[in-house]
mmCIF file of C-alpha atoms in Angstrom:
data_model
loop_
_atom_site.group_PDB
_atom_site.id
_atom_site.type_symbol
_atom_site.label_atom_id
_atom_site.label_comp_id
_atom_site.label_asym_id
_atom_site.label_seq_id
_atom_site.Cartn_x
_atom_site.Cartn_y
_atom_site.Cartn_z
ATOM 1 C CA MET A 2 -22.219 -19.700 10.765
ATOM 2 C CA ASP A 3 -23.768 -20.634 7.410
ATOM 3 C CA SER A 4 -22.130 -18.659 4.608
ATOM 4 C CA SER A 5 -25.488 -17.184 3.590
ATOM 5 C CA VAL A 6 -26.445 -15.864 7.034
ATOM 6 C CA THR A 7 -26.681 -12.069 7.283
ATOM 7 C CA PRO A 8 -24.490 -10.706 10.102
ATOM 8 C CA PRO A 9 -26.116 -8.797 12.950
ATOM 9 C CA ALA A 10 -26.587 -5.076 12.469
ATOM 10 C CA PRO A 11 -24.259 -2.821 14.488
ATOM 11 C CA PRO A 12 -25.781 -0.209 16.810
ATOM 12 C CA GLU A 13 -26.817 3.046 15.162
ATOM 13 C CA ARG A 14 -24.196 5.810 15.330
ATOM 14 C CA PRO A 15 -25.248 8.472 17.874
ATOM 15 C CA ASP A 16 -25.645 12.012 16.612
ATOM 16 C CA PRO A 17 -23.163 14.683 17.709
ATOM 17 C CA PRO A 18 -24.119 16.708 20.804
ATOM 18 C CA ALA A 19 -26.874 19.283 20.318
ATOM 19 C CA HIS A 20 -24.424 22.150 20.913
ATOM 20 C CA ASN A 21 -22.199 20.906 18.104
ATOM 21 C CA LEU A 22 -25.163 20.690 15.739
ATOM 22 C CA ALA A 23 -26.314 24.193 16.697
ATOM 23 C CA THR A 24 -22.850 25.595 15.944
ATOM 24 C CA ALA A 25 -22.159 23.432 12.889
ATOM 25 C CA HIS A 26 -21.589 26.356 10.520
ATOM 26 C CA SER A 27 -18.915 27.764 12.846
ATOM 27 C CA ARG A 28 -16.887 24.570 12.677
ATOM 28 C CA GLN A 29 -13.790 23.717 10.667
ATOM 29 C CA LEU A 30 -13.854 21.057 7.980
ATOM 30 C CA PRO A 31 -10.919 18.647 7.889
ATOM 31 C CA GLY A 32 -7.953 19.513 5.707
ATOM 32 C CA VAL A 33 -6.595 15.982 5.688
ATOM 33 C CA VAL A 34 -8.474 12.682 5.620
ATOM 34 C CA ILE A 35 -7.045 9.206 6.218
ATOM 35 C CA ILE A 36 -9.085 7.144 3.750
ATOM 36 C CA GLY A 37 -7.844 3.616 4.498
ATOM 37 C CA ALA A 38 -7.137 0.888 4.197
ATOM 38 C CA GLN A 39 -8.981 -0.950 6.940
ATOM 39 C CA ARG A 40 -6.517 -2.947 9.104
ATOM 40 C CA GLY A 41 -3.660 -0.878 7.724
ATOM 41 C CA GLY A 42 -2.563 1.155 10.757
ATOM 42 C CA THR A 43 -5.000 4.047 10.399
ATOM 43 C CA THR A 44 -5.848 4.272 14.100
ATOM 44 C CA SER A 45 -2.213 4.575 15.129
ATOM 45 C CA LEU A 46 -1.463 7.234 12.519
ATOM 46 C CA TYR A 47 -4.589 9.191 13.450
ATOM 47 C CA ARG A 48 -3.627 9.144 17.140
ATOM 48 C CA TYR A 49 -0.070 10.242 16.374
ATOM 49 C CA LEU A 50 -1.247 13.082 14.133
ATOM 50 C CA THR A 51 -3.780 14.364 16.662
ATOM 51 C CA ASP A 52 -1.044 14.443 19.300
ATOM 52 C CA HIS A 53 0.655 17.121 17.182
ATOM 53 C CA PRO A 54 0.160 20.662 18.549
ATOM 54 C CA ASN A 55 -1.082 21.934 15.169
ATOM 55 C CA ILE A 56 -3.615 19.196 14.359
ATOM 56 C CA GLY A 57 -7.107 18.973 15.784
ATOM 57 C CA PRO A 58 -9.168 15.776 16.035
ATOM 58 C CA SER A 59 -12.667 14.924 14.919
ATOM 59 C CA LEU A 60 -15.299 14.134 17.542
ATOM 60 C CA ARG A 61 -14.579 10.456 16.896
ATOM 61 C CA LYS A 62 -11.908 8.927 14.717
ATOM 62 C CA GLU A 63 -14.259 7.309 12.189
ATOM 63 C CA VAL A 64 -17.025 9.702 11.194
ATOM 64 C CA HIS A 65 -18.062 7.644 8.130
ATOM 65 C CA PHE A 66 -20.136 10.498 6.746
ATOM 66 C CA PHE A 67 -19.282 10.027 3.084
ATOM 67 C CA ASP A 68 -20.025 6.308 3.038
ATOM 68 C CA ARG A 69 -22.571 5.385 5.746
ATOM 69 C CA TYR A 70 -24.251 8.587 6.937
ATOM 70 C CA TYR A 71 -24.293 10.837 3.896
ATOM 71 C CA GLU A 72 -28.064 11.269 4.078
ATOM 72 C CA LYS A 73 -27.674 13.034 7.456
ATOM 73 C CA GLY A 74 -26.429 16.126 5.646
ATOM 74 C CA PRO A 75 -23.475 18.540 5.858
ATOM 75 C CA GLU A 76 -24.421 20.053 9.223
ATOM 76 C CA TRP A 77 -24.207 16.598 10.815
ATOM 77 C CA TYR A 78 -20.715 16.203 9.366
ATOM 78 C CA LEU A 79 -19.542 19.664 10.406
ATOM 79 C CA ALA A 80 -20.744 19.019 13.955
ATOM 80 C CA HIS A 81 -17.974 16.431 14.359
ATOM 81 C CA PHE A 82 -15.173 19.000 14.168
ATOM 82 C CA PRO A 83 -13.659 21.790 16.283
ATOM 83 C CA LEU A 84 -14.712 25.398 16.005
ATOM 84 C CA ARG A 85 -12.898 27.399 13.351
ATOM 85 C CA GLY A 86 -9.713 28.998 14.603
ATOM 86 C CA GLU A 87 -8.928 26.392 17.252
ATOM 87 C CA TRP A 88 -6.463 24.440 15.087
ATOM 88 C CA PRO A 89 -4.410 25.168 11.959
ATOM 89 C CA LEU A 90 -5.417 21.762 10.578
ATOM 90 C CA VAL A 91 -8.121 19.194 11.387
ATOM 91 C CA VAL A 92 -7.951 15.489 10.518
ATOM 92 C CA GLU A 93 -10.557 12.776 10.014
ATOM 93 C CA ALA A 94 -9.965 9.035 9.487
ATOM 94 C CA SER A 95 -12.589 6.656 8.088
ATOM 95 C CA PRO A 96 -10.758 3.658 6.634
ATOM 96 C CA SER A 97 -13.586 2.433 4.422
ATOM 97 C CA TYR A 98 -13.515 5.651 2.370
ATOM 98 C CA LEU A 99 -10.861 4.063 0.163
ATOM 99 C CA PHE A 100 -13.136 1.109 -0.565
ATOM 100 C CA ALA A 101 -16.533 2.772 -1.085
ATOM 101 C CA PRO A 102 -17.101 3.726 -4.747
ATOM 102 C CA ALA A 103 -19.294 6.780 -4.075
ATOM 103 C CA VAL A 104 -16.900 8.472 -1.656
ATOM 104 C CA PRO A 105 -14.246 10.102 -3.902
ATOM 105 C CA ARG A 106 -16.664 12.361 -5.772
ATOM 106 C CA ARG A 107 -18.729 13.117 -2.671
ATOM 107 C CA ILE A 108 -15.727 14.084 -0.595
ATOM 108 C CA HIS A 109 -14.003 16.037 -3.369
ATOM 109 C CA THR A 110 -17.162 18.123 -3.794
ATOM 110 C CA ALA A 111 -17.412 18.824 -0.056
ATOM 111 C CA LEU A 112 -13.669 19.203 0.637
ATOM 112 C CA PRO A 113 -12.155 20.432 -2.645
ATOM 113 C CA GLY A 114 -8.862 21.483 -1.078
ATOM 114 C CA ALA A 115 -8.329 18.511 1.223
ATOM 115 C CA ARG A 116 -5.415 16.107 1.150
ATOM 116 C CA TYR A 117 -5.690 12.367 1.576
ATOM 117 C CA ILE A 118 -3.608 9.608 3.121
ATOM 118 C CA ALA A 119 -3.900 5.975 2.017
ATOM 119 C CA MET A 120 -2.164 3.361 4.180
ATOM 120 C CA LEU A 121 -1.722 0.205 2.119
ATOM 121 C CA ARG A 122 -0.906 -3.110 3.770
ATOM 122 C CA ASN A 123 0.046 -6.327 1.988
ATOM 123 C CA PRO A 124 -3.457 -7.440 0.947
ATOM 124 C CA VAL A 125 -2.789 -11.004 2.085
ATOM 125 C CA ASP A 126 -2.061 -9.850 5.631
ATOM 126 C CA ARG A 127 -4.831 -7.275 5.506
ATOM 127 C CA ALA A 128 -7.404 -9.924 4.558
ATOM 128 C CA TYR A 129 -6.298 -12.264 7.323
ATOM 129 C CA SER A 130 -6.327 -9.439 9.874
ATOM 130 C CA GLN A 131 -9.881 -8.490 8.899
ATOM 131 C CA TYR A 132 -10.924 -12.128 9.173
ATOM 132 C CA GLN A 133 -9.439 -12.384 12.667
ATOM 133 C CA LEU A 134 -11.253 -9.193 13.688
ATOM 134 C CA MET A 135 -14.560 -10.661 12.525
ATOM 135 C CA VAL A 136 -13.808 -13.842 14.495
ATOM 136 C CA ARG A 137 -13.098 -11.825 17.657
ATOM 137 C CA ARG A 138 -16.360 -9.938 17.220
ATOM 138 C CA GLY A 139 -18.331 -13.152 16.889
ATOM 139 C CA ILE A 140 -19.388 -12.364 13.315
ATOM 140 C CA GLU A 141 -17.248 -14.983 11.551
ATOM 141 C CA SER A 142 -17.225 -18.691 12.399
ATOM 142 C CA LEU A 143 -15.943 -20.274 9.191
ATOM 143 C CA PRO A 144 -12.278 -21.298 8.886
ATOM 144 C CA PHE A 145 -10.336 -18.729 6.871
ATOM 145 C CA ALA A 146 -10.039 -20.816 3.706
ATOM 146 C CA GLU A 147 -13.781 -21.494 3.761
ATOM 147 C CA ALA A 148 -14.547 -17.836 4.415
ATOM 148 C CA LEU A 149 -12.501 -16.898 1.351
ATOM 149 C CA ALA A 150 -14.343 -19.452 -0.753
ATOM 150 C CA ALA A 151 -17.687 -18.104 0.502
ATOM 151 C CA GLU A 152 -16.850 -14.449 -0.118
ATOM 152 C CA GLN A 153 -18.483 -14.174 -3.541
ATOM 153 C CA VAL A 154 -21.651 -15.878 -2.293
ATOM 154 C CA ARG A 155 -21.849 -13.669 0.770
ATOM 155 C CA LEU A 156 -21.395 -10.371 -1.054
ATOM 156 C CA PRO A 157 -24.559 -9.325 -2.857
ATOM 157 C CA GLY A 158 -24.135 -7.571 -6.162
ATOM 158 C CA PRO A 159 -23.755 -5.053 -7.508
ATOM 159 C CA ASP A 160 -20.886 -3.813 -5.359
ATOM 160 C CA ASN A 161 -22.317 -2.070 -2.311
ATOM 161 C CA PRO A 162 -19.575 -1.812 0.299
ATOM 162 C CA MET A 163 -21.895 -0.292 2.870
ATOM 163 C CA THR A 164 -24.171 -3.301 3.258
ATOM 164 C CA LEU A 165 -23.295 -5.455 6.250
ATOM 165 C CA PRO A 166 -21.976 -8.444 4.263
ATOM 166 C CA TRP A 167 -19.641 -6.148 2.333
ATOM 167 C CA ARG A 168 -18.500 -4.455 5.526
ATOM 168 C CA HIS A 169 -17.775 -7.749 7.276
ATOM 169 C CA PHE A 170 -16.796 -10.348 4.682
ATOM 170 C CA SER A 171 -14.945 -8.406 1.956
ATOM 171 C CA TYR A 172 -11.624 -10.055 2.763
ATOM 172 C CA THR A 173 -10.137 -10.025 -0.740
ATOM 173 C CA LYS A 174 -12.207 -7.212 -2.286
ATOM 174 C CA ARG A 175 -10.777 -4.620 0.095
ATOM 175 C CA GLY A 176 -7.266 -5.553 -1.017
ATOM 176 C CA LEU A 177 -7.807 -4.604 -4.668
ATOM 177 C CA TYR A 178 -6.137 -1.258 -4.101
ATOM 178 C CA ALA A 179 -5.465 -0.333 -7.730
ATOM 179 C CA GLU A 180 -9.120 -0.135 -8.729
ATOM 180 C CA GLN A 181 -9.905 1.769 -5.530
ATOM 181 C CA LEU A 182 -7.140 4.335 -6.037
ATOM 182 C CA GLN A 183 -8.118 4.756 -9.683
ATOM 183 C CA ARG A 184 -11.468 6.105 -8.508
ATOM 184 C CA TRP A 185 -9.708 8.557 -6.222
ATOM 185 C CA LEU A 186 -7.181 9.708 -8.791
ATOM 186 C CA ALA A 187 -9.999 10.365 -11.249
ATOM 187 C CA VAL A 188 -11.036 13.317 -9.065
ATOM 188 C CA VAL A 189 -8.045 14.080 -6.800
ATOM 189 C CA PRO A 190 -4.660 15.303 -8.095
ATOM 190 C CA ARG A 191 -1.877 12.794 -7.397
ATOM 191 C CA GLU A 192 0.085 15.330 -5.356
ATOM 192 C CA ARG A 193 -2.780 15.521 -2.849
ATOM 193 C CA LEU A 194 -2.717 11.759 -2.195
ATOM 194 C CA PHE A 195 -0.004 10.450 0.135
ATOM 195 C CA VAL A 196 0.537 6.686 0.004
ATOM 196 C CA ILE A 197 2.091 4.941 3.005
ATOM 197 C CA ARG A 198 3.251 1.335 2.895
ATOM 198 C CA SER A 199 1.861 -0.030 6.155
ATOM 199 C CA GLU A 200 4.821 -2.353 6.676
ATOM 200 C CA ASP A 201 7.148 0.677 6.681
ATOM 201 C CA PHE A 202 4.909 2.361 9.236
ATOM 202 C CA TYR A 203 4.927 -0.697 11.508
ATOM 203 C CA ALA A 204 8.720 -1.007 11.261
ATOM 204 C CA ASP A 205 9.552 2.665 11.903
ATOM 205 C CA PRO A 206 6.505 4.748 12.863
ATOM 206 C CA ALA A 207 8.602 7.779 13.819
ATOM 207 C CA ALA A 208 10.185 7.992 10.367
ATOM 208 C CA ILE A 209 6.847 7.653 8.578
ATOM 209 C CA LEU A 210 5.206 10.181 10.900
ATOM 210 C CA GLU A 211 8.024 12.625 10.153
ATOM 211 C CA ARG A 212 7.546 12.138 6.399
ATOM 212 C CA THR A 213 3.806 12.630 6.773
ATOM 213 C CA LEU A 214 4.216 15.859 8.741
ATOM 214 C CA ASP A 215 6.684 17.122 6.140
ATOM 215 C CA TRP A 216 4.158 16.369 3.379
ATOM 216 C CA LEU A 217 1.544 18.313 5.363
ATOM 217 C CA GLY A 218 3.951 21.233 5.769
ATOM 218 C CA LEU A 219 3.995 20.960 9.555
ATOM 219 C CA PRO A 220 6.944 21.049 11.959
ATOM 220 C CA SER A 221 8.408 17.712 12.931
ATOM 221 C CA VAL A 222 7.091 17.084 16.448
ATOM 222 C CA ILE A 223 7.595 13.391 17.182
ATOM 223 C CA PRO A 224 6.640 11.930 20.596
ATOM 224 C CA ASP A 225 9.309 9.977 22.442
ATOM 225 C CA SER A 226 7.036 6.938 22.495
ATOM 226 C CA LEU A 227 4.683 5.875 19.711
ATOM 227 C CA LYS A 228 2.383 3.232 21.144
ATOM 228 C CA PRO A 229 0.729 1.025 18.497
ATOM 229 C CA TYR A 230 -3.056 0.788 18.618
ATOM 230 C CA HIS A 231 -5.338 -2.182 17.938
ATOM 231 C CA LEU A 232 -2.615 -4.806 18.112
ATOM 232 C CA ALA A 233 -3.927 -8.363 18.235
ATOM 233 C CA GLU A 234 -2.327 -11.774 18.500
ATOM 234 C CA TYR A 235 -3.582 -14.678 16.408
ATOM 235 C CA PRO A 236 -2.145 -17.786 14.712
ATOM 236 C CA ASP A 237 0.046 -17.355 11.646
ATOM 237 C CA LEU A 238 -1.589 -17.823 8.280
ATOM 238 C CA ASP A 239 -0.786 -21.243 6.849
ATOM 239 C CA ALA A 240 1.679 -21.285 3.958
ATOM 240 C CA ALA A 241 -0.668 -22.836 1.399
ATOM 241 C CA THR A 242 -3.384 -20.227 1.890
ATOM 242 C CA ARG A 243 -0.777 -17.452 1.861
ATOM 243 C CA ARG A 244 0.606 -18.669 -1.479
ATOM 244 C CA ARG A 245 -2.863 -18.930 -2.976
ATOM 245 C CA LEU A 246 -3.807 -15.418 -1.866
ATOM 246 C CA ALA A 247 -0.470 -13.992 -2.993
ATOM 247 C CA GLY A 248 -1.055 -15.453 -6.437
ATOM 248 C CA TYR A 249 -4.535 -13.970 -6.570
ATOM 249 C CA PHE A 250 -3.349 -10.500 -5.589
ATOM 250 C CA ALA A 251 -0.153 -10.477 -7.707
ATOM 251 C CA PRO A 252 -1.611 -8.966 -10.915
ATOM 252 C CA HIS A 253 -3.632 -6.438 -8.928
ATOM 253 C CA ASN A 254 -0.504 -5.426 -7.016
ATOM 254 C CA GLN A 255 1.396 -4.914 -10.264
ATOM 255 C CA MET A 256 -1.371 -2.590 -11.446
ATOM 256 C CA LEU A 257 -1.066 -0.704 -8.167
ATOM 257 C CA TYR A 258 2.707 -0.307 -8.495
ATOM 258 C CA GLY A 259 2.280 1.180 -11.961
ATOM 259 C CA LEU A 260 -0.448 3.505 -10.743
ATOM 260 C CA ILE A 261 1.529 4.974 -7.844
ATOM 261 C CA GLY A 262 4.975 4.680 -9.464
ATOM 262 C CA ARG A 263 6.388 2.551 -6.679
ATOM 263 C CA ASP A 264 7.026 -1.142 -6.051
ATOM 264 C CA LEU A 265 5.710 -1.997 -2.590
ATOM 265 C CA GLU A 266 7.581 -5.320 -2.638
ATOM 266 C CA TRP A 267 4.750 -7.551 -1.519
ATOM 267 C CA GLU A 268 5.052 -11.236 -2.299
#
């Protein structure tokens, strides 16, 4: 694929069922939202949380109302959730919310009491995982190093993470977590934002799930088996590209550590 070629458009998201739309104002807004990061373990955490007896799911995991479908209006969003009274807590997970600049203020206005979970993966590994996903989907054909070099050319300015090039080719941009979290913390109190290091989640999902439930004030109900979702096998990233990316992300990571008051120990 030429670096300037626009990727194919994905199919349009279907509307919720007519019954859900008709009963939208009787439905329960989410009290917790997993905001990202993409390729950071959000699907697994969402599935584990919605297995809890006190947590209800959205109609689909990724509603994407506050970034892609905002013009559809609040009734469309409400129609994705259970009726009020069915669950003590409802969760949504749209992993590009972290990345999209307009989302924090939109979501804080609509869900002023909500809490938010950000799953942050080493941005080097996150970028390579996104690249491999685009390869599997037939969207990316450049070698990884060339795709990184083409990123600035492919992404039209100003920043618009909801255009297709930004959604598909933002390998390094999505890993600049500090600037993304700064937008969130400008409108959301720090105590309502729970940061999970994705590597800790991968290593011991039960422990991280228990910590998350404790933060949500829910009883610790941990399944005997926590199956990981969206696992994929692909070649290791070559050492030279890893070093180059690590050097690029290093100052941004240091800003992140200062922002959240924690060293995530990424290279």
